[in-house]
Coordinates of C-alpha atoms and ligand atoms in Angstrom, one line a residue:
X1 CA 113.7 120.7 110.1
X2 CA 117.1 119.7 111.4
X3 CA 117.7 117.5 108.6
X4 CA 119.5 118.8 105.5
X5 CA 118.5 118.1 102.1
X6 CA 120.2 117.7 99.0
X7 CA 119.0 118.0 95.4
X8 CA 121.0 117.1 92.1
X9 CA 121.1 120.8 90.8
X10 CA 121.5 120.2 86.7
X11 CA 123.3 123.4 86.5
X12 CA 126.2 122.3 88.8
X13 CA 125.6 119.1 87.9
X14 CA 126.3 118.7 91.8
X15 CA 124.2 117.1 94.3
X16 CA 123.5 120.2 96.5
X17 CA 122.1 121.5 100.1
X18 CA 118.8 123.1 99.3
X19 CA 118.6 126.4 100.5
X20 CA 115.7 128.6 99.5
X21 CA 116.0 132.2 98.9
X22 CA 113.2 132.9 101.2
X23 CA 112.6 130.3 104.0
X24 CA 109.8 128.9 104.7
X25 CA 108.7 130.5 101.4
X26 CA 109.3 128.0 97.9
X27 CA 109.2 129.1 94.3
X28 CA 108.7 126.1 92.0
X29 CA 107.9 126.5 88.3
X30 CA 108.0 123.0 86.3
X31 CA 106.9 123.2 82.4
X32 CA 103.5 121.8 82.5
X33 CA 101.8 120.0 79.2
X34 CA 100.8 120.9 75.6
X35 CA 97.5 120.5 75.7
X36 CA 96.4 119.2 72.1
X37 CA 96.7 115.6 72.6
X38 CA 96.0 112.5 75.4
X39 CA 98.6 113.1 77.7
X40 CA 101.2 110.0 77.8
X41 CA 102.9 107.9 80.4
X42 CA 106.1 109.4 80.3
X43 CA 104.9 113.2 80.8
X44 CA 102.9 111.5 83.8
X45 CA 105.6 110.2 85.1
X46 CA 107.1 113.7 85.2
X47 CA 104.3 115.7 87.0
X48 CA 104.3 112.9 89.5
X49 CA 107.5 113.2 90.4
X50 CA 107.2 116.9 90.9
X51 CA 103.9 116.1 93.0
X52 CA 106.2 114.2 95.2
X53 CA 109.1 116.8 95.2
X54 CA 105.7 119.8 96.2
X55 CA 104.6 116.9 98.7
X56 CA 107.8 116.4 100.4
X57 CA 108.5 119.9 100.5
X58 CA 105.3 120.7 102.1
X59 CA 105.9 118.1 104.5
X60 CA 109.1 119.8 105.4
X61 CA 106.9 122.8 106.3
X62 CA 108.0 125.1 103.5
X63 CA 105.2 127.4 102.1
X64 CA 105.6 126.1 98.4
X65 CA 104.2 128.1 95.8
X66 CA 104.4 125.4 92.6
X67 CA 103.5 127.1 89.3
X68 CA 102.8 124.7 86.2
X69 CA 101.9 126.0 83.3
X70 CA 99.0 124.9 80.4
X71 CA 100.8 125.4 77.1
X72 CA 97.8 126.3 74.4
X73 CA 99.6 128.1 72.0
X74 CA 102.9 128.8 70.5
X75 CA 104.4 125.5 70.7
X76 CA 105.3 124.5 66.9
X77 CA 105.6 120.8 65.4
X78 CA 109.3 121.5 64.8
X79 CA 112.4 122.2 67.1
X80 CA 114.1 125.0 64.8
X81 CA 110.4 126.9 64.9
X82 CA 109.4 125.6 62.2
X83 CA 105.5 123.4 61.4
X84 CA 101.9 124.6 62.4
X85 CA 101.4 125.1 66.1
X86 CA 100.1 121.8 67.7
X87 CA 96.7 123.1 68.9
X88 CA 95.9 124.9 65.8
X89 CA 96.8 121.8 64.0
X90 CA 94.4 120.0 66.2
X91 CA 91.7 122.4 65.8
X92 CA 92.0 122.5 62.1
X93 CA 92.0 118.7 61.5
X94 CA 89.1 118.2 64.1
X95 CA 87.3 121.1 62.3
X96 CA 86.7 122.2 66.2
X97 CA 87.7 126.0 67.5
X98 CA 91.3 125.7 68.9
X99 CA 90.1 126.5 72.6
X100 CA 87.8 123.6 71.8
X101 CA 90.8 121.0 72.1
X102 CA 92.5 123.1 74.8
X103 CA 89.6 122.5 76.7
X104 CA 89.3 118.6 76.1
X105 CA 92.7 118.0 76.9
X106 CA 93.1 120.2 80.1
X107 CA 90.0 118.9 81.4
X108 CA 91.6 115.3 80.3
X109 CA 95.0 116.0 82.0
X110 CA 93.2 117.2 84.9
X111 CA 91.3 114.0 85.4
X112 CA 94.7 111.9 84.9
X113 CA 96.7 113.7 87.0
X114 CA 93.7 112.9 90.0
X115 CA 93.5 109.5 89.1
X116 CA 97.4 109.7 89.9
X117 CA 96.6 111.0 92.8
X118 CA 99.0 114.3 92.3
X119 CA 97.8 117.7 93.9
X120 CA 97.3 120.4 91.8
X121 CA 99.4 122.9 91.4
X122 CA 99.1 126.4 93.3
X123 CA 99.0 128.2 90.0
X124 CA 98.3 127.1 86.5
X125 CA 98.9 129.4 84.0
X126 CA 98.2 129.4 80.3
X127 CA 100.3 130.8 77.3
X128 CA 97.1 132.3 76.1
X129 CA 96.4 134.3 79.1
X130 CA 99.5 136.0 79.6
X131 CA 100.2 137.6 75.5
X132 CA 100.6 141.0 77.5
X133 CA 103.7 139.5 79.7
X134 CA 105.1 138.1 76.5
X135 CA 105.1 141.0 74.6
X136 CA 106.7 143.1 77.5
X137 CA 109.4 140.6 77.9
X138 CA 110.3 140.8 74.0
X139 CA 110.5 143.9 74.3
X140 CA 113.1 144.1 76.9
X141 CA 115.1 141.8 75.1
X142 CA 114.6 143.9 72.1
X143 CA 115.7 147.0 74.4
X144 CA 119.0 145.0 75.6
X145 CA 119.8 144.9 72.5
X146 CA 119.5 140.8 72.6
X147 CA 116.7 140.5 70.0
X148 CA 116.4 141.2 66.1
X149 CA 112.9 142.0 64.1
X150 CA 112.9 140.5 60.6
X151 CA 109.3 141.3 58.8
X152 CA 106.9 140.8 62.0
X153 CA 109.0 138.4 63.4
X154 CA 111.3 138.4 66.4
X155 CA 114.5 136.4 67.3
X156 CA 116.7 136.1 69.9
X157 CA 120.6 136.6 69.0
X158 CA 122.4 133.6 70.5
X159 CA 126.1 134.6 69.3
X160 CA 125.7 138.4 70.4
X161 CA 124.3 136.5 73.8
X162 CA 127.0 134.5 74.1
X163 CA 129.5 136.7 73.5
X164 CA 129.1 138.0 77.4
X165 CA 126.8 135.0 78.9
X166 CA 127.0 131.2 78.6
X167 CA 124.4 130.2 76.7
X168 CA 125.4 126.3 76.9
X169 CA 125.2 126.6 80.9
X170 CA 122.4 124.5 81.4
X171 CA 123.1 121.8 79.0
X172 CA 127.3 121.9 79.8
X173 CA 127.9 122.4 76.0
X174 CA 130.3 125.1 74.4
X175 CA 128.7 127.2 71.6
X176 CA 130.8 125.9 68.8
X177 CA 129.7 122.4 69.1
X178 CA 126.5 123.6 69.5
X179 CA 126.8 125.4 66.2
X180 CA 128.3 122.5 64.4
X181 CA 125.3 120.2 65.4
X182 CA 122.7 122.7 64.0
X183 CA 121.7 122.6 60.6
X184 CA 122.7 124.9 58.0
X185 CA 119.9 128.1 57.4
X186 CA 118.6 128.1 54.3
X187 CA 118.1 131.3 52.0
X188 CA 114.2 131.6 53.0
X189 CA 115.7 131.9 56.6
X190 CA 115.1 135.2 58.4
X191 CA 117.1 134.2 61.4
X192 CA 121.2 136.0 61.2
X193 CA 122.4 132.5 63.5
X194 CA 121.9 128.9 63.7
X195 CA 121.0 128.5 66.7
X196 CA 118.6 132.2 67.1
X197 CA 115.3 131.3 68.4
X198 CA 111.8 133.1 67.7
X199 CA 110.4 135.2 70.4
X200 CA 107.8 136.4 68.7
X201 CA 106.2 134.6 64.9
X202 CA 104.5 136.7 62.4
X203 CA 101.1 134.6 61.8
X204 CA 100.5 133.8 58.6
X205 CA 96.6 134.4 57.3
X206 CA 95.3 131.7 57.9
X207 CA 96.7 131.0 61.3
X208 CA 94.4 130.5 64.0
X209 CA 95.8 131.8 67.6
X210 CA 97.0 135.2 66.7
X211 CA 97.3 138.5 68.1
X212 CA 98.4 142.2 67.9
X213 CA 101.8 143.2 68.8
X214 CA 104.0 145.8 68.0
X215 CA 105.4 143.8 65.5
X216 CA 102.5 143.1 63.7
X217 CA 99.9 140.2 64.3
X218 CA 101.5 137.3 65.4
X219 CA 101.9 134.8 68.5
X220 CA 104.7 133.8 71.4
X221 CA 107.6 131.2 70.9
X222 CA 107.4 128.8 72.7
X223 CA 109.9 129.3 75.0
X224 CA 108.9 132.9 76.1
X225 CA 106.0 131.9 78.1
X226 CA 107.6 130.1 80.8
X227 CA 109.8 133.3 81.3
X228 CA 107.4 135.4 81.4
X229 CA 104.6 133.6 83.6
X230 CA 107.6 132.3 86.0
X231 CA 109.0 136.0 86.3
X232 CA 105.1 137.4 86.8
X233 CA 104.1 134.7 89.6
X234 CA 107.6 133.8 91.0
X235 CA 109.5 136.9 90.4
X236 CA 112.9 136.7 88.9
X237 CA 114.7 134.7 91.2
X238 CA 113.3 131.9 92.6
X239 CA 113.9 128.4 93.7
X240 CA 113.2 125.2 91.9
X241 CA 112.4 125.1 88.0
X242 CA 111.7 121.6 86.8
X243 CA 110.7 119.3 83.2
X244 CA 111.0 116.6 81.4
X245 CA 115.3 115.4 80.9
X246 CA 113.9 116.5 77.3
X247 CA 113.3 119.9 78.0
X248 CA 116.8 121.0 79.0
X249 CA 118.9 121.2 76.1
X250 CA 116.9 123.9 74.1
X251 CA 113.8 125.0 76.4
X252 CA 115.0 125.1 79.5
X253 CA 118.8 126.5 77.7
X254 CA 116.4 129.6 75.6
X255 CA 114.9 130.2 79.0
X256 CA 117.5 130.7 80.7
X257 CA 119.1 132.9 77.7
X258 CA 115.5 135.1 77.7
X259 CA 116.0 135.4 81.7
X260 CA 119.4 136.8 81.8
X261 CA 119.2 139.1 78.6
X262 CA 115.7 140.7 80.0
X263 CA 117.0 140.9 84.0
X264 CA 120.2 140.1 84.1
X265 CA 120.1 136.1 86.2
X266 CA 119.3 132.8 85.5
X267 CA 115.6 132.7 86.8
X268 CA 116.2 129.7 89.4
X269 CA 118.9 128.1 91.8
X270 CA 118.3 124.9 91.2
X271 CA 117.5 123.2 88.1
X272 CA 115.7 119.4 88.4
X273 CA 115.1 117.1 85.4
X274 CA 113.2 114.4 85.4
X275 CA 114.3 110.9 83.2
X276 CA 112.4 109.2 80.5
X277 CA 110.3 105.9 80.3
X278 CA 111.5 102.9 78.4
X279 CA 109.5 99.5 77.5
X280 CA 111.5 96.5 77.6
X281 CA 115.0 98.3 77.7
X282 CA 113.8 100.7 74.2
X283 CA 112.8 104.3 74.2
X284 CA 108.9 104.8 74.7
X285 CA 107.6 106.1 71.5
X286 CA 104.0 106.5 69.4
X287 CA 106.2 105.4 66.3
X288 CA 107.2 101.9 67.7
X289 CA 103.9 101.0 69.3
X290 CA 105.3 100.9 73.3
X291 CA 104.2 103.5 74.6
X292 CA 100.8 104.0 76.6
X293 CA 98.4 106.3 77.5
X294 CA 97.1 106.2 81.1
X295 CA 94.1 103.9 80.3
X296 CA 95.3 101.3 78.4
X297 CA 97.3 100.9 81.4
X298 CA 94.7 101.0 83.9
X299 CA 92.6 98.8 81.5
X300 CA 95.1 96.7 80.4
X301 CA 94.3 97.1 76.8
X302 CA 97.3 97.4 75.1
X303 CA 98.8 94.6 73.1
X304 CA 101.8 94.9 75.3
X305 CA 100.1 94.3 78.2
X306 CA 98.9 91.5 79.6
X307 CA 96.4 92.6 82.5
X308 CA 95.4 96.0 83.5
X309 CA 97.7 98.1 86.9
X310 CA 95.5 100.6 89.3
X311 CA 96.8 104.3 89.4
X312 CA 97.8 103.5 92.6
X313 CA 100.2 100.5 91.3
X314 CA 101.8 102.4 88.6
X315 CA 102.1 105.7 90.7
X316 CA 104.0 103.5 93.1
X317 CA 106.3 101.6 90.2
X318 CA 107.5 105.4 89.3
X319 CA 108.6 105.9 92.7
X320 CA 110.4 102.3 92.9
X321 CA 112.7 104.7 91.0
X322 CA 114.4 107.8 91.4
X323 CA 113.3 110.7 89.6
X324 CA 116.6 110.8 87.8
X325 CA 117.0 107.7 86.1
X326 CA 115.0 105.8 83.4
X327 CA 112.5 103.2 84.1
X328 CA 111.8 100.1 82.2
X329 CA 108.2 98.9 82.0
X330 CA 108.1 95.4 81.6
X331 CA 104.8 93.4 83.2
X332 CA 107.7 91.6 84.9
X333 CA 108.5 94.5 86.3
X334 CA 105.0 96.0 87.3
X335 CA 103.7 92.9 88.5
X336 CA 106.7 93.4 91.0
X337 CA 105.3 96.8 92.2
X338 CA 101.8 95.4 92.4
X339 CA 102.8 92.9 95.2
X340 CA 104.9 95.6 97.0
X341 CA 102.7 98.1 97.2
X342 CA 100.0 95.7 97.8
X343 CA 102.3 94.9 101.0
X344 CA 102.9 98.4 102.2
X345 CA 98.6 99.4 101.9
X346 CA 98.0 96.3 103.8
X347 CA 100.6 97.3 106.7
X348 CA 99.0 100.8 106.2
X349 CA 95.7 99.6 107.4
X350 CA 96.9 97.2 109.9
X351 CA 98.5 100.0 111.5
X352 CA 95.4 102.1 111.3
X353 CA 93.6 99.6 113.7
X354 CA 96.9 98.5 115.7
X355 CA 96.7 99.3 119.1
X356 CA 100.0 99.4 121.4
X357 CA 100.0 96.2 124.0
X358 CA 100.8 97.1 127.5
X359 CA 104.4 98.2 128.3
X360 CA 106.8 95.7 129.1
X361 CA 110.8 96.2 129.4
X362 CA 112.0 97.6 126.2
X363 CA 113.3 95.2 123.6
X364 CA 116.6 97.0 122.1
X365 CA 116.8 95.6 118.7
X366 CA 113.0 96.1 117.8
X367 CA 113.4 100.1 119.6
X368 CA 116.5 100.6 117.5
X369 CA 115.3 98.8 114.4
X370 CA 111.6 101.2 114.4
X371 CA 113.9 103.9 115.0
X372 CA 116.5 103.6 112.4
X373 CA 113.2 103.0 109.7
X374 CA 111.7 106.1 110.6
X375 CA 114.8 108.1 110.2
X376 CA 115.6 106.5 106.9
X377 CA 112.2 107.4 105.4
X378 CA 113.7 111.0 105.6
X379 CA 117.2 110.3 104.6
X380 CA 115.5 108.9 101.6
X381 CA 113.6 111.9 100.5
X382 CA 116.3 114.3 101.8
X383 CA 119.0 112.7 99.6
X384 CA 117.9 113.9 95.9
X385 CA 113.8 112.9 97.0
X386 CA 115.5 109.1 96.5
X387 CA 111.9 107.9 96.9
X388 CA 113.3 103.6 96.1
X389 CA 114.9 104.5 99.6
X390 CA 112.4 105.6 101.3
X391 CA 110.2 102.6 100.1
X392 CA 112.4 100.7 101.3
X393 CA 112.5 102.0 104.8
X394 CA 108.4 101.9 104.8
X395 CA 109.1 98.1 104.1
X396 CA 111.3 97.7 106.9
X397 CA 108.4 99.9 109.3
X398 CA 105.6 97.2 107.5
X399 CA 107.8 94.5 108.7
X400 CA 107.8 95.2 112.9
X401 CA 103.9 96.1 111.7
X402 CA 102.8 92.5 110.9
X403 CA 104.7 91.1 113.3
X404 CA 102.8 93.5 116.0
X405 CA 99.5 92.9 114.0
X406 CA 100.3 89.0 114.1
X407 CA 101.2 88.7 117.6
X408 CA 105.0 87.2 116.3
X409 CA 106.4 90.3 118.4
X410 CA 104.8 92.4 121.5
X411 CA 104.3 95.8 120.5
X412 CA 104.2 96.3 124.5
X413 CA 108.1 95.8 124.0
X414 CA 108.9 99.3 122.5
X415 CA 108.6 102.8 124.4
X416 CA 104.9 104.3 123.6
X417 CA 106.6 107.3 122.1
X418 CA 108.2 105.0 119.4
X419 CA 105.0 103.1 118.9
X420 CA 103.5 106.7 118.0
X421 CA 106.5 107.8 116.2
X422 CA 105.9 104.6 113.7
X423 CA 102.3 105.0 113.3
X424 CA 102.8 109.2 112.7
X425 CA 106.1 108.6 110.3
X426 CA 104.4 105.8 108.3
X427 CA 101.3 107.8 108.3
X428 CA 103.3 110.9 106.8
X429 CA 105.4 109.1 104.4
X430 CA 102.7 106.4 102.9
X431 CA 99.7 109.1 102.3
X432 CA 101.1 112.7 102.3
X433 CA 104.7 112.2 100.9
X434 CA 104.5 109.6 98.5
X435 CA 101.2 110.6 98.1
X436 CA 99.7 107.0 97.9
X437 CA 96.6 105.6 99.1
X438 CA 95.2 101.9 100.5
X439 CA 94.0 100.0 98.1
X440 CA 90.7 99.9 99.7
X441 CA 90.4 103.9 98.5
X442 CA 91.0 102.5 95.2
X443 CA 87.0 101.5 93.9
X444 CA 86.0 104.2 91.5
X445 CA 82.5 104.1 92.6
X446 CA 84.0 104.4 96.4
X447 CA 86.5 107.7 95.3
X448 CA 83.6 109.2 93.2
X449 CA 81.1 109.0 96.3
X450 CA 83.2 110.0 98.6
X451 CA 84.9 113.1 96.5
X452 CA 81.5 113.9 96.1
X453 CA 80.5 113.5 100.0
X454 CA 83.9 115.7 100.8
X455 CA 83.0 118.5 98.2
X456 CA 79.0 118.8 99.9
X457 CA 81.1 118.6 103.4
X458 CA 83.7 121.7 102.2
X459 CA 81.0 123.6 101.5
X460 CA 78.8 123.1 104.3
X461 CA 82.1 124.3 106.0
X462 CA 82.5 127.8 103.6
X463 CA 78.6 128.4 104.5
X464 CA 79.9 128.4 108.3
X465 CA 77.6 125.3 108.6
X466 CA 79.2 123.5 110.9
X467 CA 76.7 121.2 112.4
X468 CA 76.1 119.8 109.2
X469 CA 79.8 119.4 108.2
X470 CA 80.5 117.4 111.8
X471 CA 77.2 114.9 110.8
X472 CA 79.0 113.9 108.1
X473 CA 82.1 113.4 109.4
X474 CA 80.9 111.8 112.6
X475 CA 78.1 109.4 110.0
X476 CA 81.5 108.4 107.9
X477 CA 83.1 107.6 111.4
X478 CA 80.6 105.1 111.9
X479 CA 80.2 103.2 109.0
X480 CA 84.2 103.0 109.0
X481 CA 85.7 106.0 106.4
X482 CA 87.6 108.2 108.6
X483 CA 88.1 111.7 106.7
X484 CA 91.7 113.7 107.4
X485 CA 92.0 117.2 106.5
X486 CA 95.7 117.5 104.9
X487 CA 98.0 120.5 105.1
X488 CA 97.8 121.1 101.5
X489 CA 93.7 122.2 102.4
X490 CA 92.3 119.1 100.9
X491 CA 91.1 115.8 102.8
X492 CA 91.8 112.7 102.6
X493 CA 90.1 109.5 103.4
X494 CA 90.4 106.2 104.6
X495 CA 88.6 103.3 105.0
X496 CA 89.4 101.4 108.9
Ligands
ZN1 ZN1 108.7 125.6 79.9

């Protein structure tokens, strides 16, 4: 790609030309959920935005390797390391074995994020599956001399760190005001600092996830696993790591801190954060009753709400905004995206069926106008993935579209290379970029038949069984669903 693209890299808190390490070759890591509870709108809204940052990407022709991970154990109810872990709380209060409600929820997630439309990652580890990586990594911290042991415990020293490394580099903050916005440790505290973070907890009896370490029986911080499962399947220097705009100041911050003391560099160039969800201008939360889970959405059943939105509608109202700022969710607001996107799916077909009149003499303003769309669709994405923009430019491409399709202009009157150039662009930025589909494809009995149609057709293709693989292509053709393999290995449909 000639173009350049720039990303807003937290850690320069610059906008910066993307450069990978390894071209065509991508490393992405991007925290995935904790998997003890419905996933919610706003972590949604993160993975989706990281589906379109892998999709663009792709599109680009990098080779991506994306890495998210399943959290199932470790992560505690409290900041400071403190409360039961979240699954095990689950499992204890649902009387159910703790892999019981990782189970549910991944499977739960998993469904959500398809709905959504979002590819799945190339990897996604667990915490659970990777104790031996953990260990290792505490003990090279331990071994640089970065790391304490108190009674089966472990802990990472954040003054001795920072007495050679920035430990605020991530988050821009100095370690004294860090210090003096921590609270006090009390006497029961094994940690020497503040702001020391556990590597590695001593389980108490009756915890549930637990295993054998040299320290004793215990179980990973938090933190630790997405060092050590982005160092095992992305090595220690890669390109992108991505979360949640919450993540940063402490996660993201103690990963970093675990990277440099174990090998010596921040794990990843560029750092990308993804902003929060607000309802009617205040902060999405379970506590003041506006927030939503994906199918009171989609079914329009909470009180807030007063009709239900399709995946499709409210995967295109997050990319009416950048990935960096907050979004308000009002039905003022939603309803707004309904009727856009509704506009863009109907051009999309149009254009599937449009056929370019004969050539006439070119008409200038129409030539130019296609053209400039087109290029903005990537000066969009290739400015900080400003998806709002590239919208936009697909609105100005669905604009010379119905006037083709309505016969108000003659699509004879622009150069048959242009004509393709809108159909292919469009094509590429409506389906595979922002990875949205016509509202047609939208009928859950329609998606279910035909994801099942697709899987029977993939694996006529794996048994070499060709013949039977083209029927069913060719018997779709005809009834008017015409299947497209993508370059992420999955295909797509579309109804004519
Ligand atoms: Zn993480």
């Amino acid at each position: 790609m000639e173009q350049k693209l720039f990303v807003y890299n937290t850690l320069t808190r610059k906008k910066e030309e993307f450069i990978p390490l390894d071209a065509p070759h991508v490393g992405m890591y991007v925290c995935g959920p904790t998997v003890y509870s419905d996933v919610h709108l706003g972590n949604c809204r993160t993975f989706i935005s990281f589906d379109l940052i892998f999709r663009y990407l792709t599109h680009l022709g990098y080779k991506v390797r994306y890495v998210r991970n399943i959290t199932d154990a470790g992560h505690l109810e409290g900041d400071a390391d403190e409360g039961e872990d979240k699954v095990s709380k689950k499992a204890r209060l649902s009387a159910l074995e703790p892999m019981e409600i990782v189970q549910k929820y991944t499977v739960d997630f998993h469904e959500v994020m398809k709905t959504f439309n979002a590819l799945p990652p190339s990897i996604e580890p667990t915490a659970t599956g990777h104790i031996i990586e953990q260990i290792e990594l505490v003990k090279a911290i331990l071994d640089k001399g970065y790391a304490y042991e108190v009674d089966g415990s472990v802990y990472f020293d954040v003054e001795k760190y920072n007495q050679t490394q920035d430990y605020g580099i991530l988050n821009g903050r100095k370690l004294e005001d860090m210090l003096n916005n921590t609270r006090t440790l009390g006497g029961q505290d094994q940690k020497h600092g503040k702001l020391d973070f556990a590597l590695w907890i001593k389980a108490k009896p009756e915890h549930l996830m637990k295993w054998p370490s040299p320290w004793g029986v215990g179980f990973p911080g938090w933190h630790l696993e997405c060092s050590a499962m982005s160092n095992k399947y992305l090595g220690h220097q890669f390109d992108i790591h991505g979360g949640g705009m919450d993540l940063m100041p402490t996660h993201h911050t103690n990963e970093i801190a675990q990277n440099v003391a174990s090998c010596g560099n921040n794990p990843a160039t560029y750092w990308l954060h993804t902003n929060m969800l607000t309802t009617n201008g205040q902060k999405m939360s379970k506590s003041l009753g506006n927030s939503f889970l994906p199918n009171e959405l989609f079914n329009g059943t909470h009180p807030l709400l007063k009709k239900g939105y399709s995946p499709m509608v409210v995967r295109f109202f997050f990319l009416q905004a950048s990935y960096r700022s907050t979004i308000d969710f009002s039905n003022e607001a939603i309803d707004a995206a309904e009727s856009f996107y509704k506009r863009l799916s109907e051009a999309a077909k149009k254009l599937a069926s449009l056929q370019q009149n004969a050539l006439v003499a070119v008409d200038d303003e129409i030539e130019s106008a296609i053209i400039a769309a087109c290029e903005d669709c990537y000066n969009g994405m290739n400015d900080n993935f400003n998806s709002p923009k590239t919208l936009d430019a697909l609105n100005n491409i669905a604009k010379q579209v119905n006037s083709f399709a309505g016969g108000t202009r003659n699509s004879g009157a622009i150069k048959a290379e242009t004509f393709g150039r809108m159909k292919k662009t469009y094509n590429d930025f409506f389906f595979d970029v922002l990875g949205l589909k016509t509202e047609d494809s939208e009928g859950g009995d329609t998606d279910e038949l035909m994801s099942l149609i697709i899987t029977l057709r993939n694996q006529a293709k794996v048994n070499k069984d060709y013949a039977t693989s083209d029927k069913i292509r060719e018997g779709l053709k005809q009834i008017g669903f015409q299947l497209n393999d993508n370059k992420q290995g999955g295909t797509d449909w579309t109804k004519n």
